[in-house]
Amino acid sequence: AWSEALGGPVVYPMLARQPYADLLNACDLVLSPFPFGGLHSTVDALRLGLPVAAMEGLEPHGRTDAMILRRLGLPEALIAQTEEAYARTAITLIDDGDARLEMGRRALAADAGRLFAAPGRPLRTEVADAVWAAYRRHEQIQASGRRAWTLADLAGLD
């Protein structure tokens, strides 16, 4: 079975940021899942200098990893269109230490952190602020029966 072939994979529960980063940093590469991508895991891996092998799917949720790799200018060789090509890419990264290290260097040089903010401009927080405001005012929102809120509306509940 696949579990035996992979040597007994471990599935971890949701982790805090640092334990998650520590586990990810112990890896040599990341094989992006499909048919769904691993958008956030892909970005996290690239920021740690881990090469990512991805398969580009037909649906939007299966195209995010390829989009990230392309946007960062990483080699097309990391993006497969078929399961067979994906397996070949994975095997190359596993077997060829020099290629794996080179892709890791390119991942670091690509600076995935730049995906989140324009140079010289801080990240904006409106979405996080709105989610936190809605969380803090959950009971009031539920009692109101209202379905749409702005951040200003939520602030008015204080």
JSON list of C-alpha atoms in Angstrom, two decimals:
[
{"chain": "A", "resi": 1, "resn": "ALA", "atom": "CA", "xyz": [0.00, 0.00, 0.00]},
{"chain": "A", "resi": 2, "resn": "TRP", "atom": "CA", "xyz": [1.04, 3.66, -0.36]},
{"chain": "A", "resi": 3, "resn": "SER", "atom": "CA", "xyz": [1.64, 3.94, 3.40]},
{"chain": "A", "resi": 4, "resn": "GLU", "atom": "CA", "xyz": [4.26, 1.20, 3.29]},
{"chain": "A", "resi": 5, "resn": "ALA", "atom": "CA", "xyz": [5.85, 2.64, 0.16]},
{"chain": "A", "resi": 6, "resn": "LEU", "atom": "CA", "xyz": [6.26, 6.00, 1.91]},
{"chain": "A", "resi": 7, "resn": "GLY", "atom": "CA", "xyz": [7.75, 4.43, 5.03]},
{"chain": "A", "resi": 8, "resn": "GLY", "atom": "CA", "xyz": [4.84, 5.11, 7.38]},
{"chain": "A", "resi": 9, "resn": "PRO", "atom": "CA", "xyz": [3.91, 8.77, 6.84]},
{"chain": "A", "resi": 10, "resn": "VAL", "atom": "CA", "xyz": [2.91, 10.86, 9.83]},
{"chain": "A", "resi": 11, "resn": "VAL", "atom": "CA", "xyz": [-0.03, 13.26, 9.78]},
{"chain": "A", "resi": 12, "resn": "TYR", "atom": "CA", "xyz": [0.42, 16.06, 12.29]},
{"chain": "A", "resi": 13, "resn": "PRO", "atom": "CA", "xyz": [-2.43, 17.94, 13.95]},
{"chain": "A", "resi": 14, "resn": "MET", "atom": "CA", "xyz": [-2.74, 21.69, 13.57]},
{"chain": "A", "resi": 15, "resn": "LEU", "atom": "CA", "xyz": [0.40, 23.22, 15.06]},
{"chain": "A", "resi": 16, "resn": "ALA", "atom": "CA", "xyz": [1.48, 26.61, 16.30]},
{"chain": "A", "resi": 17, "resn": "ARG", "atom": "CA", "xyz": [3.67, 28.57, 13.90]},
{"chain": "A", "resi": 18, "resn": "GLN", "atom": "CA", "xyz": [7.09, 27.69, 15.32]},
{"chain": "A", "resi": 19, "resn": "PRO", "atom": "CA", "xyz": [6.59, 23.91, 15.75]},
{"chain": "A", "resi": 20, "resn": "TYR", "atom": "CA", "xyz": [5.12, 23.85, 12.23]},
{"chain": "A", "resi": 21, "resn": "ALA", "atom": "CA", "xyz": [8.10, 25.77, 10.83]},
{"chain": "A", "resi": 22, "resn": "ASP", "atom": "CA", "xyz": [10.51, 23.49, 12.71]},
{"chain": "A", "resi": 23, "resn": "LEU", "atom": "CA", "xyz": [8.93, 20.36, 11.20]},
{"chain": "A", "resi": 24, "resn": "LEU", "atom": "CA", "xyz": [8.84, 21.88, 7.73]},
{"chain": "A", "resi": 25, "resn": "ASN", "atom": "CA", "xyz": [12.45, 23.02, 8.07]},
{"chain": "A", "resi": 26, "resn": "ALA", "atom": "CA", "xyz": [13.48, 19.41, 8.77]},
{"chain": "A", "resi": 27, "resn": "CYS", "atom": "CA", "xyz": [12.29, 18.46, 5.27]},
{"chain": "A", "resi": 28, "resn": "ASP", "atom": "CA", "xyz": [14.42, 18.28, 2.13]},
{"chain": "A", "resi": 29, "resn": "LEU", "atom": "CA", "xyz": [11.64, 19.16, -0.32]},
{"chain": "A", "resi": 30, "resn": "VAL", "atom": "CA", "xyz": [7.89, 19.52, -0.59]},
{"chain": "A", "resi": 31, "resn": "LEU", "atom": "CA", "xyz": [5.64, 17.48, -2.85]},
{"chain": "A", "resi": 32, "resn": "SER", "atom": "CA", "xyz": [2.60, 19.64, -3.29]},
{"chain": "A", "resi": 33, "resn": "PRO", "atom": "CA", "xyz": [-0.70, 17.79, -2.95]},
{"chain": "A", "resi": 34, "resn": "PHE", "atom": "CA", "xyz": [-3.16, 17.39, -5.80]},
{"chain": "A", "resi": 35, "resn": "PRO", "atom": "CA", "xyz": [-5.87, 17.75, -7.04]},
{"chain": "A", "resi": 36, "resn": "PHE", "atom": "CA", "xyz": [-5.92, 20.51, -4.44]},
{"chain": "A", "resi": 37, "resn": "GLY", "atom": "CA", "xyz": [-2.86, 22.67, -4.01]},
{"chain": "A", "resi": 38, "resn": "GLY", "atom": "CA", "xyz": [-1.05, 23.56, -0.83]},
{"chain": "A", "resi": 39, "resn": "LEU", "atom": "CA", "xyz": [-0.89, 27.32, -1.37]},
{"chain": "A", "resi": 40, "resn": "HIS", "atom": "CA", "xyz": [0.13, 28.37, 2.13]},
{"chain": "A", "resi": 41, "resn": "SER", "atom": "CA", "xyz": [2.37, 25.35, 2.68]},
{"chain": "A", "resi": 42, "resn": "THR", "atom": "CA", "xyz": [4.01, 26.06, -0.66]},
{"chain": "A", "resi": 43, "resn": "VAL", "atom": "CA", "xyz": [4.75, 29.65, 0.31]},
{"chain": "A", "resi": 44, "resn": "ASP", "atom": "CA", "xyz": [6.02, 28.54, 3.73]},
{"chain": "A", "resi": 45, "resn": "ALA", "atom": "CA", "xyz": [8.29, 25.92, 2.13]},
{"chain": "A", "resi": 46, "resn": "LEU", "atom": "CA", "xyz": [9.71, 28.36, -0.41]},
{"chain": "A", "resi": 47, "resn": "ARG", "atom": "CA", "xyz": [10.43, 30.90, 2.33]},
{"chain": "A", "resi": 48, "resn": "LEU", "atom": "CA", "xyz": [12.49, 28.20, 4.08]},
{"chain": "A", "resi": 49, "resn": "GLY", "atom": "CA", "xyz": [14.38, 27.40, 0.88]},
{"chain": "A", "resi": 50, "resn": "LEU", "atom": "CA", "xyz": [12.68, 24.10, 0.17]},
{"chain": "A", "resi": 51, "resn": "PRO", "atom": "CA", "xyz": [12.12, 23.13, -3.44]},
{"chain": "A", "resi": 52, "resn": "VAL", "atom": "CA", "xyz": [8.48, 22.42, -4.30]},
{"chain": "A", "resi": 53, "resn": "ALA", "atom": "CA", "xyz": [7.27, 19.97, -6.92]},
{"chain": "A", "resi": 54, "resn": "ALA", "atom": "CA", "xyz": [3.73, 20.82, -8.04]},
{"chain": "A", "resi": 55, "resn": "MET", "atom": "CA", "xyz": [1.16, 19.43, -10.43]},
{"chain": "A", "resi": 56, "resn": "GLU", "atom": "CA", "xyz": [-0.96, 21.99, -12.23]},
{"chain": "A", "resi": 57, "resn": "GLY", "atom": "CA", "xyz": [-4.59, 20.95, -12.19]},
{"chain": "A", "resi": 58, "resn": "LEU", "atom": "CA", "xyz": [-7.52, 22.01, -14.31]},
{"chain": "A", "resi": 59, "resn": "GLU", "atom": "CA", "xyz": [-9.52, 23.66, -11.52]},
{"chain": "A", "resi": 60, "resn": "PRO", "atom": "CA", "xyz": [-8.54, 26.91, -9.77]},
{"chain": "A", "resi": 61, "resn": "HIS", "atom": "CA", "xyz": [-7.80, 25.11, -6.48]},
{"chain": "A", "resi": 62, "resn": "GLY", "atom": "CA", "xyz": [-5.33, 22.90, -8.32]},
{"chain": "A", "resi": 63, "resn": "ARG", "atom": "CA", "xyz": [-3.47, 25.75, -9.99]},
{"chain": "A", "resi": 64, "resn": "THR", "atom": "CA", "xyz": [-2.34, 27.85, -7.03]},
{"chain": "A", "resi": 65, "resn": "ASP", "atom": "CA", "xyz": [1.03, 26.19, -6.47]},
{"chain": "A", "resi": 66, "resn": "ALA", "atom": "CA", "xyz": [1.97, 26.47, -10.14]},
{"chain": "A", "resi": 67, "resn": "MET", "atom": "CA", "xyz": [0.86, 30.11, -10.06]},
{"chain": "A", "resi": 68, "resn": "ILE", "atom": "CA", "xyz": [3.11, 30.83, -7.07]},
{"chain": "A", "resi": 69, "resn": "LEU", "atom": "CA", "xyz": [6.11, 29.05, -8.60]},
{"chain": "A", "resi": 70, "resn": "ARG", "atom": "CA", "xyz": [5.68, 30.96, -11.87]},
{"chain": "A", "resi": 71, "resn": "ARG", "atom": "CA", "xyz": [5.08, 34.29, -10.19]},
{"chain": "A", "resi": 72, "resn": "LEU", "atom": "CA", "xyz": [8.35, 33.87, -8.32]},
{"chain": "A", "resi": 73, "resn": "GLY", "atom": "CA", "xyz": [10.17, 32.96, -11.54]},
{"chain": "A", "resi": 74, "resn": "LEU", "atom": "CA", "xyz": [11.03, 29.42, -10.47]},
{"chain": "A", "resi": 75, "resn": "PRO", "atom": "CA", "xyz": [11.76, 26.83, -13.17]},
{"chain": "A", "resi": 76, "resn": "GLU", "atom": "CA", "xyz": [8.88, 25.32, -15.14]},
{"chain": "A", "resi": 77, "resn": "ALA", "atom": "CA", "xyz": [10.55, 21.96, -14.49]},
{"chain": "A", "resi": 78, "resn": "LEU", "atom": "CA", "xyz": [9.00, 22.09, -10.99]},
{"chain": "A", "resi": 79, "resn": "ILE", "atom": "CA", "xyz": [5.48, 22.20, -12.47]},
{"chain": "A", "resi": 80, "resn": "ALA", "atom": "CA", "xyz": [4.05, 18.98, -13.87]},
{"chain": "A", "resi": 81, "resn": "GLN", "atom": "CA", "xyz": [0.98, 18.61, -16.08]},
{"chain": "A", "resi": 82, "resn": "THR", "atom": "CA", "xyz": [0.47, 14.87, -15.55]},
{"chain": "A", "resi": 83, "resn": "GLU", "atom": "CA", "xyz": [0.88, 12.43, -12.68]},
{"chain": "A", "resi": 84, "resn": "GLU", "atom": "CA", "xyz": [3.74, 10.75, -14.55]},
{"chain": "A", "resi": 85, "resn": "ALA", "atom": "CA", "xyz": [5.59, 14.04, -14.97]},
{"chain": "A", "resi": 86, "resn": "TYR", "atom": "CA", "xyz": [4.92, 14.87, -11.31]},
{"chain": "A", "resi": 87, "resn": "ALA", "atom": "CA", "xyz": [6.46, 11.55, -10.25]},
{"chain": "A", "resi": 88, "resn": "ARG", "atom": "CA", "xyz": [9.50, 12.19, -12.47]},
{"chain": "A", "resi": 89, "resn": "THR", "atom": "CA", "xyz": [9.95, 15.67, -10.98]},
{"chain": "A", "resi": 90, "resn": "ALA", "atom": "CA", "xyz": [9.67, 14.27, -7.46]},
{"chain": "A", "resi": 91, "resn": "ILE", "atom": "CA", "xyz": [12.14, 11.47, -8.16]},
{"chain": "A", "resi": 92, "resn": "THR", "atom": "CA", "xyz": [14.62, 13.92, -9.69]},
{"chain": "A", "resi": 93, "resn": "LEU", "atom": "CA", "xyz": [14.46, 16.14, -6.62]},
{"chain": "A", "resi": 94, "resn": "ILE", "atom": "CA", "xyz": [14.75, 13.13, -4.30]},
{"chain": "A", "resi": 95, "resn": "ASP", "atom": "CA", "xyz": [17.63, 11.42, -6.15]},
{"chain": "A", "resi": 96, "resn": "ASP", "atom": "CA", "xyz": [19.63, 14.43, -7.34]},
{"chain": "A", "resi": 97, "resn": "GLY", "atom": "CA", "xyz": [21.00, 16.28, -4.34]},
{"chain": "A", "resi": 98, "resn": "ASP", "atom": "CA", "xyz": [22.67, 18.93, -6.49]},
{"chain": "A", "resi": 99, "resn": "ALA", "atom": "CA", "xyz": [19.41, 19.69, -8.32]},
{"chain": "A", "resi": 100, "resn": "ARG", "atom": "CA", "xyz": [17.52, 19.77, -5.00]},
{"chain": "A", "resi": 101, "resn": "LEU", "atom": "CA", "xyz": [20.04, 22.20, -3.49]},
{"chain": "A", "resi": 102, "resn": "GLU", "atom": "CA", "xyz": [19.96, 24.40, -6.57]},
{"chain": "A", "resi": 103, "resn": "MET", "atom": "CA", "xyz": [16.14, 24.56, -6.49]},
{"chain": "A", "resi": 104, "resn": "GLY", "atom": "CA", "xyz": [16.34, 25.36, -2.77]},
{"chain": "A", "resi": 105, "resn": "ARG", "atom": "CA", "xyz": [18.76, 28.21, -3.48]},
{"chain": "A", "resi": 106, "resn": "ARG", "atom": "CA", "xyz": [16.43, 29.50, -6.18]},
{"chain": "A", "resi": 107, "resn": "ALA", "atom": "CA", "xyz": [13.48, 29.26, -3.78]},
{"chain": "A", "resi": 108, "resn": "LEU", "atom": "CA", "xyz": [15.31, 31.44, -1.24]},
{"chain": "A", "resi": 109, "resn": "ALA", "atom": "CA", "xyz": [16.46, 33.89, -3.90]},
{"chain": "A", "resi": 110, "resn": "ALA", "atom": "CA", "xyz": [12.88, 34.19, -5.20]},
{"chain": "A", "resi": 111, "resn": "ASP", "atom": "CA", "xyz": [11.86, 35.65, -1.81]},
{"chain": "A", "resi": 112, "resn": "ALA", "atom": "CA", "xyz": [8.29, 34.39, -1.47]},
{"chain": "A", "resi": 113, "resn": "GLY", "atom": "CA", "xyz": [7.70, 37.02, 1.21]},
{"chain": "A", "resi": 114, "resn": "ARG", "atom": "CA", "xyz": [7.47, 39.61, -1.54]},
{"chain": "A", "resi": 115, "resn": "LEU", "atom": "CA", "xyz": [4.13, 38.10, -2.54]},
{"chain": "A", "resi": 116, "resn": "PHE", "atom": "CA", "xyz": [2.51, 39.77, 0.45]},
{"chain": "A", "resi": 117, "resn": "ALA", "atom": "CA", "xyz": [3.41, 43.42, 0.16]},
{"chain": "A", "resi": 118, "resn": "ALA", "atom": "CA", "xyz": [4.73, 45.87, -2.35]},
{"chain": "A", "resi": 119, "resn": "PRO", "atom": "CA", "xyz": [8.30, 46.99, -1.64]},
{"chain": "A", "resi": 120, "resn": "GLY", "atom": "CA", "xyz": [8.34, 49.82, 0.86]},
{"chain": "A", "resi": 121, "resn": "ARG", "atom": "CA", "xyz": [4.71, 49.44, 1.85]},
{"chain": "A", "resi": 122, "resn": "PRO", "atom": "CA", "xyz": [3.58, 47.65, 5.01]},
{"chain": "A", "resi": 123, "resn": "LEU", "atom": "CA", "xyz": [0.97, 44.92, 4.87]},
{"chain": "A", "resi": 124, "resn": "ARG", "atom": "CA", "xyz": [-2.57, 46.18, 5.33]},
{"chain": "A", "resi": 125, "resn": "THR", "atom": "CA", "xyz": [-4.72, 44.71, 8.10]},
{"chain": "A", "resi": 126, "resn": "GLU", "atom": "CA", "xyz": [-8.32, 45.48, 7.16]},
{"chain": "A", "resi": 127, "resn": "VAL", "atom": "CA", "xyz": [-9.35, 41.86, 6.63]},
{"chain": "A", "resi": 128, "resn": "ALA", "atom": "CA", "xyz": [-7.76, 40.69, 9.88]},
{"chain": "A", "resi": 129, "resn": "ASP", "atom": "CA", "xyz": [-9.27, 43.67, 11.70]},
{"chain": "A", "resi": 130, "resn": "ALA", "atom": "CA", "xyz": [-12.76, 42.86, 10.36]},
{"chain": "A", "resi": 131, "resn": "VAL", "atom": "CA", "xyz": [-12.52, 39.16, 11.28]},
{"chain": "A", "resi": 132, "resn": "TRP", "atom": "CA", "xyz": [-11.31, 40.00, 14.78]},
{"chain": "A", "resi": 133, "resn": "ALA", "atom": "CA", "xyz": [-14.06, 42.62, 15.22]},
{"chain": "A", "resi": 134, "resn": "ALA", "atom": "CA", "xyz": [-16.72, 40.14, 14.08]},
{"chain": "A", "resi": 135, "resn": "TYR", "atom": "CA", "xyz": [-15.33, 37.49, 16.43]},
{"chain": "A", "resi": 136, "resn": "ARG", "atom": "CA", "xyz": [-15.40, 39.85, 19.40]},
{"chain": "A", "resi": 137, "resn": "ARG", "atom": "CA", "xyz": [-18.98, 40.93, 18.62]},
{"chain": "A", "resi": 138, "resn": "HIS", "atom": "CA", "xyz": [-20.34, 37.52, 17.63]},
{"chain": "A", "resi": 139, "resn": "GLU", "atom": "CA", "xyz": [-23.29, 37.56, 20.05]},
{"chain": "A", "resi": 140, "resn": "GLN", "atom": "CA", "xyz": [-24.39, 41.03, 18.99]},
{"chain": "A", "resi": 141, "resn": "ILE", "atom": "CA", "xyz": [-24.12, 40.13, 15.32]},
{"chain": "A", "resi": 142, "resn": "GLN", "atom": "CA", "xyz": [-26.15, 36.94, 15.81]},
{"chain": "A", "resi": 143, "resn": "ALA", "atom": "CA", "xyz": [-28.84, 38.78, 17.77]},
{"chain": "A", "resi": 144, "resn": "SER", "atom": "CA", "xyz": [-29.19, 41.48, 15.11]},
{"chain": "A", "resi": 145, "resn": "GLY", "atom": "CA", "xyz": [-30.22, 39.16, 12.27]},
{"chain": "A", "resi": 146, "resn": "ARG", "atom": "CA", "xyz": [-28.24, 41.36, 9.91]},
{"chain": "A", "resi": 147, "resn": "ARG", "atom": "CA", "xyz": [-26.19, 39.57, 7.21]},
{"chain": "A", "resi": 148, "resn": "ALA", "atom": "CA", "xyz": [-23.73, 42.15, 5.89]},
{"chain": "A", "resi": 149, "resn": "TRP", "atom": "CA", "xyz": [-21.34, 44.30, 7.93]},
{"chain": "A", "resi": 150, "resn": "THR", "atom": "CA", "xyz": [-18.51, 46.71, 7.28]},
{"chain": "A", "resi": 151, "resn": "LEU", "atom": "CA", "xyz": [-15.63, 47.31, 9.64]},
{"chain": "A", "resi": 152, "resn": "ALA", "atom": "CA", "xyz": [-17.20, 50.68, 10.48]},
{"chain": "A", "resi": 153, "resn": "ASP", "atom": "CA", "xyz": [-20.54, 48.95, 11.27]},
{"chain": "A", "resi": 154, "resn": "LEU", "atom": "CA", "xyz": [-18.76, 46.55, 13.61]},
{"chain": "A", "resi": 155, "resn": "ALA", "atom": "CA", "xyz": [-16.94, 49.40, 15.32]},
{"chain": "A", "resi": 156, "resn": "GLY", "atom": "CA", "xyz": [-20.34, 51.04, 15.91]},
{"chain": "A", "resi": 157, "resn": "LEU", "atom": "CA", "xyz": [-21.38, 48.09, 18.11]},
{"chain": "A", "resi": 158, "resn": "ASP", "atom": "CA", "xyz": [-18.99, 49.22, 20.88]}
]
